[in-house]
Short mmCIF file of C-alpha atoms in Angstrom, two decimals:
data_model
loop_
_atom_site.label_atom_id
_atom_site.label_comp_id
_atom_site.label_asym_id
_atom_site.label_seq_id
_atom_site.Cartn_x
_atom_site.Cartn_y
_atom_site.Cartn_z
CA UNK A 1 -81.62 -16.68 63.89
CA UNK A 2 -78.11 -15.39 63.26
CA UNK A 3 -78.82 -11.71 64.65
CA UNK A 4 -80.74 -13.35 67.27
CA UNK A 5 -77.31 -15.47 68.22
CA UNK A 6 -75.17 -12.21 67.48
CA UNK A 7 -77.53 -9.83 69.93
CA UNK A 8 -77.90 -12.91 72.20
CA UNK A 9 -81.25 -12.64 72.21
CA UNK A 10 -82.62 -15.81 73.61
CA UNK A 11 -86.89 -15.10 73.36
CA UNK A 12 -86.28 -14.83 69.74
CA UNK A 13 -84.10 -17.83 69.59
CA UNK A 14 -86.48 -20.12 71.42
CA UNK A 15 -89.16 -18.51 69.21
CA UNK A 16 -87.50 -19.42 66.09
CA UNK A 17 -86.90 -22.59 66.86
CA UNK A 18 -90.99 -23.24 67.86
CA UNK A 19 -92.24 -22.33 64.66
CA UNK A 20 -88.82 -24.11 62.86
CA UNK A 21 -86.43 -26.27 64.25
CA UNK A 22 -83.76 -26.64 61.12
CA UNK A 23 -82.62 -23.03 61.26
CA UNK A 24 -78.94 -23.57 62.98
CA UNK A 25 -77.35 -24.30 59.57
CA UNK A 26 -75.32 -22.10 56.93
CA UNK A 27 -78.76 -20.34 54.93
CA UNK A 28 -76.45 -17.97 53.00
CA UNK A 29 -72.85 -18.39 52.41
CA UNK A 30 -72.35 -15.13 53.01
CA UNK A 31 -72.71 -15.74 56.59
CA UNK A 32 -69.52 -17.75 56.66
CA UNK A 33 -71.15 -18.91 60.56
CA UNK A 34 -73.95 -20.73 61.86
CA UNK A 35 -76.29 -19.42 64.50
CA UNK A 36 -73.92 -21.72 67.21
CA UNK A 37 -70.75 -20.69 65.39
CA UNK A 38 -71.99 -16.96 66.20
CA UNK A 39 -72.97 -18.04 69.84
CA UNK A 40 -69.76 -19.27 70.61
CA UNK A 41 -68.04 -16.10 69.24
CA UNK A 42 -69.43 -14.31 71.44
CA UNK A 43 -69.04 -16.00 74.61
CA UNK A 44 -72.66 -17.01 75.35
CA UNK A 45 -73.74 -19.70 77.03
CA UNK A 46 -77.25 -19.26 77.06
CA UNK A 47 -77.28 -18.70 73.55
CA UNK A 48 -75.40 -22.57 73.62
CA UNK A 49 -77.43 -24.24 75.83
CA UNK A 50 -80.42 -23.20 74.12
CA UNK A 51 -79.13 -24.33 70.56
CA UNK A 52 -78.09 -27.43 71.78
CA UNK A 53 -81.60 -28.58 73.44
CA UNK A 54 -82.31 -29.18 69.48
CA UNK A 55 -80.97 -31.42 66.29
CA UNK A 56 -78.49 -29.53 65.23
CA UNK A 57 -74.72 -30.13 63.44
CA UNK A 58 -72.60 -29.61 65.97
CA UNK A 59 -69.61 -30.08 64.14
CA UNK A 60 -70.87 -28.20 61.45
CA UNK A 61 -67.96 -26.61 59.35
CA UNK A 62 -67.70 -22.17 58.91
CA UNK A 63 -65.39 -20.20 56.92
CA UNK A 64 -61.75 -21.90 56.83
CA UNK A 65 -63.33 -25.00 58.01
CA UNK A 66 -63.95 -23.74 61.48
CA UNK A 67 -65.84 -25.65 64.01
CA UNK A 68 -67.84 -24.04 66.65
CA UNK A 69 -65.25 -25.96 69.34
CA UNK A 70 -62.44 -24.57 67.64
CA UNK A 71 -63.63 -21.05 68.07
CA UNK A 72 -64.40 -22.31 71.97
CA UNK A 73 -60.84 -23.36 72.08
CA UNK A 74 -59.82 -19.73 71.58
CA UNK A 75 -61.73 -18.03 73.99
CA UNK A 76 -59.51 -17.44 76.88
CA UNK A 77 -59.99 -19.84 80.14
CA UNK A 78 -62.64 -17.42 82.27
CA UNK A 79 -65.75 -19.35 83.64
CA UNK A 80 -68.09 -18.74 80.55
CA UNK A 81 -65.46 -19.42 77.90
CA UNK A 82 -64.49 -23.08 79.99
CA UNK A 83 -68.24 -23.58 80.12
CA UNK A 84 -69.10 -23.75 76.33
CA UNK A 85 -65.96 -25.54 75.30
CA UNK A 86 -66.99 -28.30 78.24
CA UNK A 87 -70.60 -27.80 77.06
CA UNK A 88 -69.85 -28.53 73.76
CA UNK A 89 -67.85 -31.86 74.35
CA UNK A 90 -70.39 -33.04 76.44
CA UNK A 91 -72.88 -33.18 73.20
CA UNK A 92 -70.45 -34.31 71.20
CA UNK A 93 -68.51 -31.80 69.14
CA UNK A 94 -65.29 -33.69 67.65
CA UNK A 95 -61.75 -32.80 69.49
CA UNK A 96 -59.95 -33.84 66.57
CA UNK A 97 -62.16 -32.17 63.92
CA UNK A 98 -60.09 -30.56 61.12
CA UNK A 99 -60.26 -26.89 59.63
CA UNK A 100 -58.83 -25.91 56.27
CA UNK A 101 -55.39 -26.00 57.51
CA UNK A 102 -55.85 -29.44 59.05
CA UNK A 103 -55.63 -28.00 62.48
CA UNK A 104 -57.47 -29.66 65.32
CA UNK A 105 -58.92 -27.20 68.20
CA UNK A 106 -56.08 -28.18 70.17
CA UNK A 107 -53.91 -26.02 67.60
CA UNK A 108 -56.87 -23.13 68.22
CA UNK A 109 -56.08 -23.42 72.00
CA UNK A 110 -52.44 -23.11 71.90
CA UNK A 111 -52.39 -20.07 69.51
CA UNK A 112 -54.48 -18.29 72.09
CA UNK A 113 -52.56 -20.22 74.86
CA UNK A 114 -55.23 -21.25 76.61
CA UNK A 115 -53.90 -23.52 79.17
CA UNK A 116 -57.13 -24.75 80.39
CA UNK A 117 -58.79 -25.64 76.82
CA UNK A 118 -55.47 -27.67 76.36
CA UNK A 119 -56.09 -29.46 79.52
CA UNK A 120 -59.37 -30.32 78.17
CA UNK A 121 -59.63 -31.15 74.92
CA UNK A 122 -56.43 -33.50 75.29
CA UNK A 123 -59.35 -35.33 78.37
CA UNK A 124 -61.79 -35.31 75.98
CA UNK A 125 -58.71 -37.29 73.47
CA UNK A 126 -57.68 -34.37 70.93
CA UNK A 127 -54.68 -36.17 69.46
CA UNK A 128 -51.44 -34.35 71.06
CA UNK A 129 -49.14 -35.85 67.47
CA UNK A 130 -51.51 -34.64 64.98
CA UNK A 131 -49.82 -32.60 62.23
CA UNK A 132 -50.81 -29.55 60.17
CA UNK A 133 -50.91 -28.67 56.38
CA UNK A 134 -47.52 -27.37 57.61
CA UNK A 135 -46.34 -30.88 59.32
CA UNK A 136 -45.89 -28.88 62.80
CA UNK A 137 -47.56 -30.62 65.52
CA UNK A 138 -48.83 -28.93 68.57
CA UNK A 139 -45.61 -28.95 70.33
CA UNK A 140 -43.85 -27.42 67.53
CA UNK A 141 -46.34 -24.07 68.27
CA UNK A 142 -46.36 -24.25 71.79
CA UNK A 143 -42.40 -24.30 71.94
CA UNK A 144 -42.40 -21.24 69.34
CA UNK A 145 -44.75 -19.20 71.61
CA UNK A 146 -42.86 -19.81 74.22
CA UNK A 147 -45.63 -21.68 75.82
CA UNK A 148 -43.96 -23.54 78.93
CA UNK A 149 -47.19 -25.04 80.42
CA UNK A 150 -48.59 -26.13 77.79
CA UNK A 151 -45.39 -27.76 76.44
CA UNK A 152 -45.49 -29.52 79.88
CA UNK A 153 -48.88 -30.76 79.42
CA UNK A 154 -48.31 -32.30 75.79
CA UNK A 155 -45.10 -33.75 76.83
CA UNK A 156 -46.82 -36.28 80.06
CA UNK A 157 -49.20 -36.94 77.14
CA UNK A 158 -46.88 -38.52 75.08
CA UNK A 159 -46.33 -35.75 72.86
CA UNK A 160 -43.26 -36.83 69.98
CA UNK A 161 -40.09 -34.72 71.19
CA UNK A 162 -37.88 -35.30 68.25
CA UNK A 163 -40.16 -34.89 65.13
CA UNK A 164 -39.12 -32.29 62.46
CA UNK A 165 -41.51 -29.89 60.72
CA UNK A 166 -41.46 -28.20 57.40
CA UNK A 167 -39.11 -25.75 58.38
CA UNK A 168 -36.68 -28.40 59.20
CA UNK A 169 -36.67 -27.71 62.99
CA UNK A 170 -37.57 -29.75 66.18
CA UNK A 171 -39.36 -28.53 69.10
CA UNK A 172 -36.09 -27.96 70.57
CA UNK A 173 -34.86 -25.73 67.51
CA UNK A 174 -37.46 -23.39 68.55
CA UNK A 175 -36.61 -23.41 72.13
CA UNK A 176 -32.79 -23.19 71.68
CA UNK A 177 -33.88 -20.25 68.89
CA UNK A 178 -35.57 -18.45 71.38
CA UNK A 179 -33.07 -18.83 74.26
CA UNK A 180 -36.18 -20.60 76.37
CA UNK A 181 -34.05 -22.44 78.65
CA UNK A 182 -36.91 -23.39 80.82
CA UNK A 183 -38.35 -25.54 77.55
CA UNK A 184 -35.09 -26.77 76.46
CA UNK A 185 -34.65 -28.12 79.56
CA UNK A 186 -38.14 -29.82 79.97
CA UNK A 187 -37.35 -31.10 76.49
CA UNK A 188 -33.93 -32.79 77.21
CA UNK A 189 -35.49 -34.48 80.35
CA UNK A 190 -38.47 -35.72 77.46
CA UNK A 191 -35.48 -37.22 75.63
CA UNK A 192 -34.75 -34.35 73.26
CA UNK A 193 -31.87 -35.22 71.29
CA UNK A 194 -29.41 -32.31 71.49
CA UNK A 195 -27.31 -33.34 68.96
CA UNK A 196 -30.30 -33.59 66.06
CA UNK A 197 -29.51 -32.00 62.82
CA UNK A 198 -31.92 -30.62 59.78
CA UNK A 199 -31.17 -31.66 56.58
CA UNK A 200 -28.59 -28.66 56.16
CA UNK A 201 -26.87 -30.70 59.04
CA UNK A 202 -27.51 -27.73 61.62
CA UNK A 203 -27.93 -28.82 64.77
CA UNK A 204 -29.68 -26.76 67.58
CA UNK A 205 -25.74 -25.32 68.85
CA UNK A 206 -26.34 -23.01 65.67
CA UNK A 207 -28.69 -21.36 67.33
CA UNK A 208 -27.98 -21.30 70.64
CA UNK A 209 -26.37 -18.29 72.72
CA UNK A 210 -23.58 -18.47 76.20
CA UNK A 211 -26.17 -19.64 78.05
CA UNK A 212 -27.86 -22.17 75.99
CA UNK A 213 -24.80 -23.77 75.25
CA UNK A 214 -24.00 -24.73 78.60
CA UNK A 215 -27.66 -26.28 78.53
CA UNK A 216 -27.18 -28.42 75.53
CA UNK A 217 -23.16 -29.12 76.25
CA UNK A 218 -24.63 -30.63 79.91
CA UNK A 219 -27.50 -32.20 77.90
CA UNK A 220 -24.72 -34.15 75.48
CA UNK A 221 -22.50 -34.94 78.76
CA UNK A 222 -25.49 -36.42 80.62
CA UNK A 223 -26.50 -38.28 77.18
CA UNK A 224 -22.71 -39.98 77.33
CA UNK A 225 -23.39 -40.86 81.24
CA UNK A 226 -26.59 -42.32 79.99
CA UNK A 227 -24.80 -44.60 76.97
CA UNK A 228 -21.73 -45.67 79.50
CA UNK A 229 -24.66 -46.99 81.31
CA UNK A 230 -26.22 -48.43 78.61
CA UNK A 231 -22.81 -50.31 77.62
CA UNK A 232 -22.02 -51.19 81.18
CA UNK A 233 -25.93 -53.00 81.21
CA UNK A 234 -25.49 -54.69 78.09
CA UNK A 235 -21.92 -55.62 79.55
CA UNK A 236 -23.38 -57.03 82.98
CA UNK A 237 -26.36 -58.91 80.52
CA UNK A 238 -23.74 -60.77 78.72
CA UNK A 239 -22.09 -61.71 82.00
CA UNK A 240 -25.34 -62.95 83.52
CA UNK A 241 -25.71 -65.17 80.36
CA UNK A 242 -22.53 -66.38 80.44
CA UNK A 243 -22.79 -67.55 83.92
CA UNK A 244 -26.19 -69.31 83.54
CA UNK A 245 -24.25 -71.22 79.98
CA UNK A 246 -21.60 -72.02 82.30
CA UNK A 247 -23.62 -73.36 85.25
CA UNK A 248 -25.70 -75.35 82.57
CA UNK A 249 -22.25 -77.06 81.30
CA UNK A 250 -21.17 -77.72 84.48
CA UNK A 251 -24.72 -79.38 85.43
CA UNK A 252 -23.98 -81.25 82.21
CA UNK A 253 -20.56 -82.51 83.06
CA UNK A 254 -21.73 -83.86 86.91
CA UNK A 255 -24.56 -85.59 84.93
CA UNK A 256 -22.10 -87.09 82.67
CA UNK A 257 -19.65 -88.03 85.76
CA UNK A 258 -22.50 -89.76 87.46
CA UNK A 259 -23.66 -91.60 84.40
CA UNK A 260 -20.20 -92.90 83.67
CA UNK A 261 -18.95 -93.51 87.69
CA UNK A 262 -22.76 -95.93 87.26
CA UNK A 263 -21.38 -97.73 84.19
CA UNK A 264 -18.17 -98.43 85.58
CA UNK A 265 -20.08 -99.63 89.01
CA UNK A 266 -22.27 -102.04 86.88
CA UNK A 267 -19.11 -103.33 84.68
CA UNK A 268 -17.13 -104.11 88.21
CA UNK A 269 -19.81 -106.15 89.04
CA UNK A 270 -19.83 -108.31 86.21
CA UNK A 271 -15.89 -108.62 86.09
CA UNK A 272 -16.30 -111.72 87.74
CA UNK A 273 -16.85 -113.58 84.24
CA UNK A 274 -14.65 -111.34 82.50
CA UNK A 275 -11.68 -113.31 80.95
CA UNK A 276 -8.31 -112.26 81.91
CA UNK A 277 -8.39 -110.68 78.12
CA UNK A 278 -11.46 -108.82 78.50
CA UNK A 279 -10.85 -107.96 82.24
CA UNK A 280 -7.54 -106.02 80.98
CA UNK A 281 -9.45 -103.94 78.50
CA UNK A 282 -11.80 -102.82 80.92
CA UNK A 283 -9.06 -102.09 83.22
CA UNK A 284 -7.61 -99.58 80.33
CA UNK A 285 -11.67 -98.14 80.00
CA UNK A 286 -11.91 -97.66 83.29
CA UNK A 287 -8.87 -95.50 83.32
CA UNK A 288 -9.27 -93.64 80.46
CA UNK A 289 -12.54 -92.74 82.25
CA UNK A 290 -11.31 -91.75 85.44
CA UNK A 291 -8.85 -89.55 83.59
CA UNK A 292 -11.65 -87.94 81.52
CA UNK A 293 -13.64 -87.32 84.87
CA UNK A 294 -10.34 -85.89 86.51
CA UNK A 295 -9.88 -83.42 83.18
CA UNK A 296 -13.34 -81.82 83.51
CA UNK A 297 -13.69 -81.95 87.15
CA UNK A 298 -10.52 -79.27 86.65
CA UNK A 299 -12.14 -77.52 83.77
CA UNK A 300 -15.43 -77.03 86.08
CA UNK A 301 -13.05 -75.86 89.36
CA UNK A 302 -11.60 -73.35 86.45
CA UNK A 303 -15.37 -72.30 85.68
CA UNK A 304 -16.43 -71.94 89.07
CA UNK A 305 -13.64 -69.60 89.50
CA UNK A 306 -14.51 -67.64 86.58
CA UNK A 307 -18.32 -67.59 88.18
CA UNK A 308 -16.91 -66.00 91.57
CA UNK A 309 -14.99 -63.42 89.81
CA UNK A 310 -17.57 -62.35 87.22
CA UNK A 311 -20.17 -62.07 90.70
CA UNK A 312 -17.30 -60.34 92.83
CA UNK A 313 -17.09 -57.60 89.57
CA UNK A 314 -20.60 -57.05 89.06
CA UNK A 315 -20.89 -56.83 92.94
CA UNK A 316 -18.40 -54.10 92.79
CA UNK A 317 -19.88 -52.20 90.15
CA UNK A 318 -23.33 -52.13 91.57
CA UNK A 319 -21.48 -50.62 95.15
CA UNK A 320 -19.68 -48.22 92.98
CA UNK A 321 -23.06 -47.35 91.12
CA UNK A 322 -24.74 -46.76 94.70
CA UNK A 323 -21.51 -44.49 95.63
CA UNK A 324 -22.33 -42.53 92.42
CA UNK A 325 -18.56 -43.25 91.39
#
């Protein structure tokens, strides 16, 4: 069965399979493959299609741990290579399978930069933050080869920007190390942080030439934009709250005025049988209230004020925002 796979031969493989249908497995170590490991290897997809019409492992592990969708991930995107890596999803070969190093295909399909196997497996949900042996994650590779695309396509899938490897570096360490402006710059929009540091406290300016600088210098100036914004929001939040305290005080103290301006209304009534003792003491209440009404109806003209100039301030910063000023 495994020379029939190797010579794509598929008579002999359909005959094999009549007279015994438990022949795609690992018969001699040796052989480090299975028959669909081999057909994959070499690109065939009749070889495949005709393995895969019977019960056999398709996740089956080779030498290193190797699935037969990892060694699809490798084969460069032509139309017969994008055939049995689709082929094989579609009966149900594992996208986040492991080999020996803990690599998923995904890592197979960025070492050969294969665009469209990236594209596919990450469909078919190949997890775009798994790690390595080596704690490098797919975006660690694809920004040391240089691999703008593909960094692309792992970034608008959520792909961790800021996560440190063994070697102590972050995606953007390799990007700055090659001089890759084009990925720096795709990282920083991602939220790169250009001021992150390794645990020798090197950050990615170490590594950077002329040019690069100037990328991560505008990178740390746009990042200070972005917290004077930040501070400015929190500062216009705080106002916001203060003005809904404020108008709950003041809904408070008109409450309280129209409770007490009832009281007294209800007392004036009964003054009639008040004795000239009791009628003087009421007199004194009465004032004391007014007095106490007069105090906060000054206190809330005082708030008010405060209201219109905390809405005049945020009005103007929201026209100088718009001006870009």
């Amino acid at each position: 069965m495994h020379c029939a796979c190797e010579h794509n031969s598929l008579d002999f493989i359909l005959c094999f399979f009549k007279y015994n249908d438990n022949l795609c497995v690992l018969t001699n170590p040796s052989l480090s493959w299975s028959p669909l490991h081999i057909a994959v290897n070499k690109n065939s997809i009749q070889a495949v299609s005709a393995l895969l019409k019977y019960k056999i492992n398709i996740n089956l592990q080779g030498k290193n741990g190797v699935t037969p969708l990892h060694l699809a991930a490798q084969i460069k995107s032509n139309s017969e290579g994008q055939s049995i890596l689709s082929l094989l999803i579609e009966n149900g070969a594992n996208p986040n399978s492991l080999d020996n190093d803990f690599e998923t295909p995904l890592f197979s399909a960025i070492h050969s930069n294969n665009v469209n196997a990236v594209k596919e497996l990450i469909k078919a949900g190949a997890d775009v933050n798994a790690s390595n042996k080596h704690k490098m994650l797919p975006i660690h590779y694809s920004c040391k080869y240089g691999c703008s695309d593909i960094v692309a396509i792992l970034l608008d899938n959520n792909a961790e920007v800021n996560i440190i490897d063994h070697n102590d570096l972050s995606p953007l360490h390799y990007a700055v190390a090659r001089q890759d402006k084009k990925i720096a710059e795709l990282l920083i929009r991602h939220g790169a942080d250009p001021l992150i540091r390794n645990s020798s406290g090197k950050s990615t300016f170490s590594l950077a030439n002329q040019e690069m600088i100037l990328v991560l210098r505008k990178a740390v100036s746009n990042l200070n934009i972005y917290k004077k914004r930040q501070d400015a929001l929190l500062e216009a939040e705080a106002k916001v709250k203060y003005i809904e305290e404020t108008m709950k005080n003041i809904e408070n103290q008109i409450k309280f005025e129209e409770e007490e301006e009832l009281f007294i209304e209800e007392e004036e009534e009964e003054a009639g049988e008040m004795t000239e003792d009791e009628r003087v003491r009421f007199e004194a209440f009465k004032q004391g209230v007014e007095i106490q009404i007069a105090e906060m109806q000054s206190d809330m003209v005082g708030q008010i004020k405060d209201l219109v100039k905390l809405i005049l301030d945020i009005r103007k910063d929201i026209n100088k925002k718009k001006r870009g000023t």
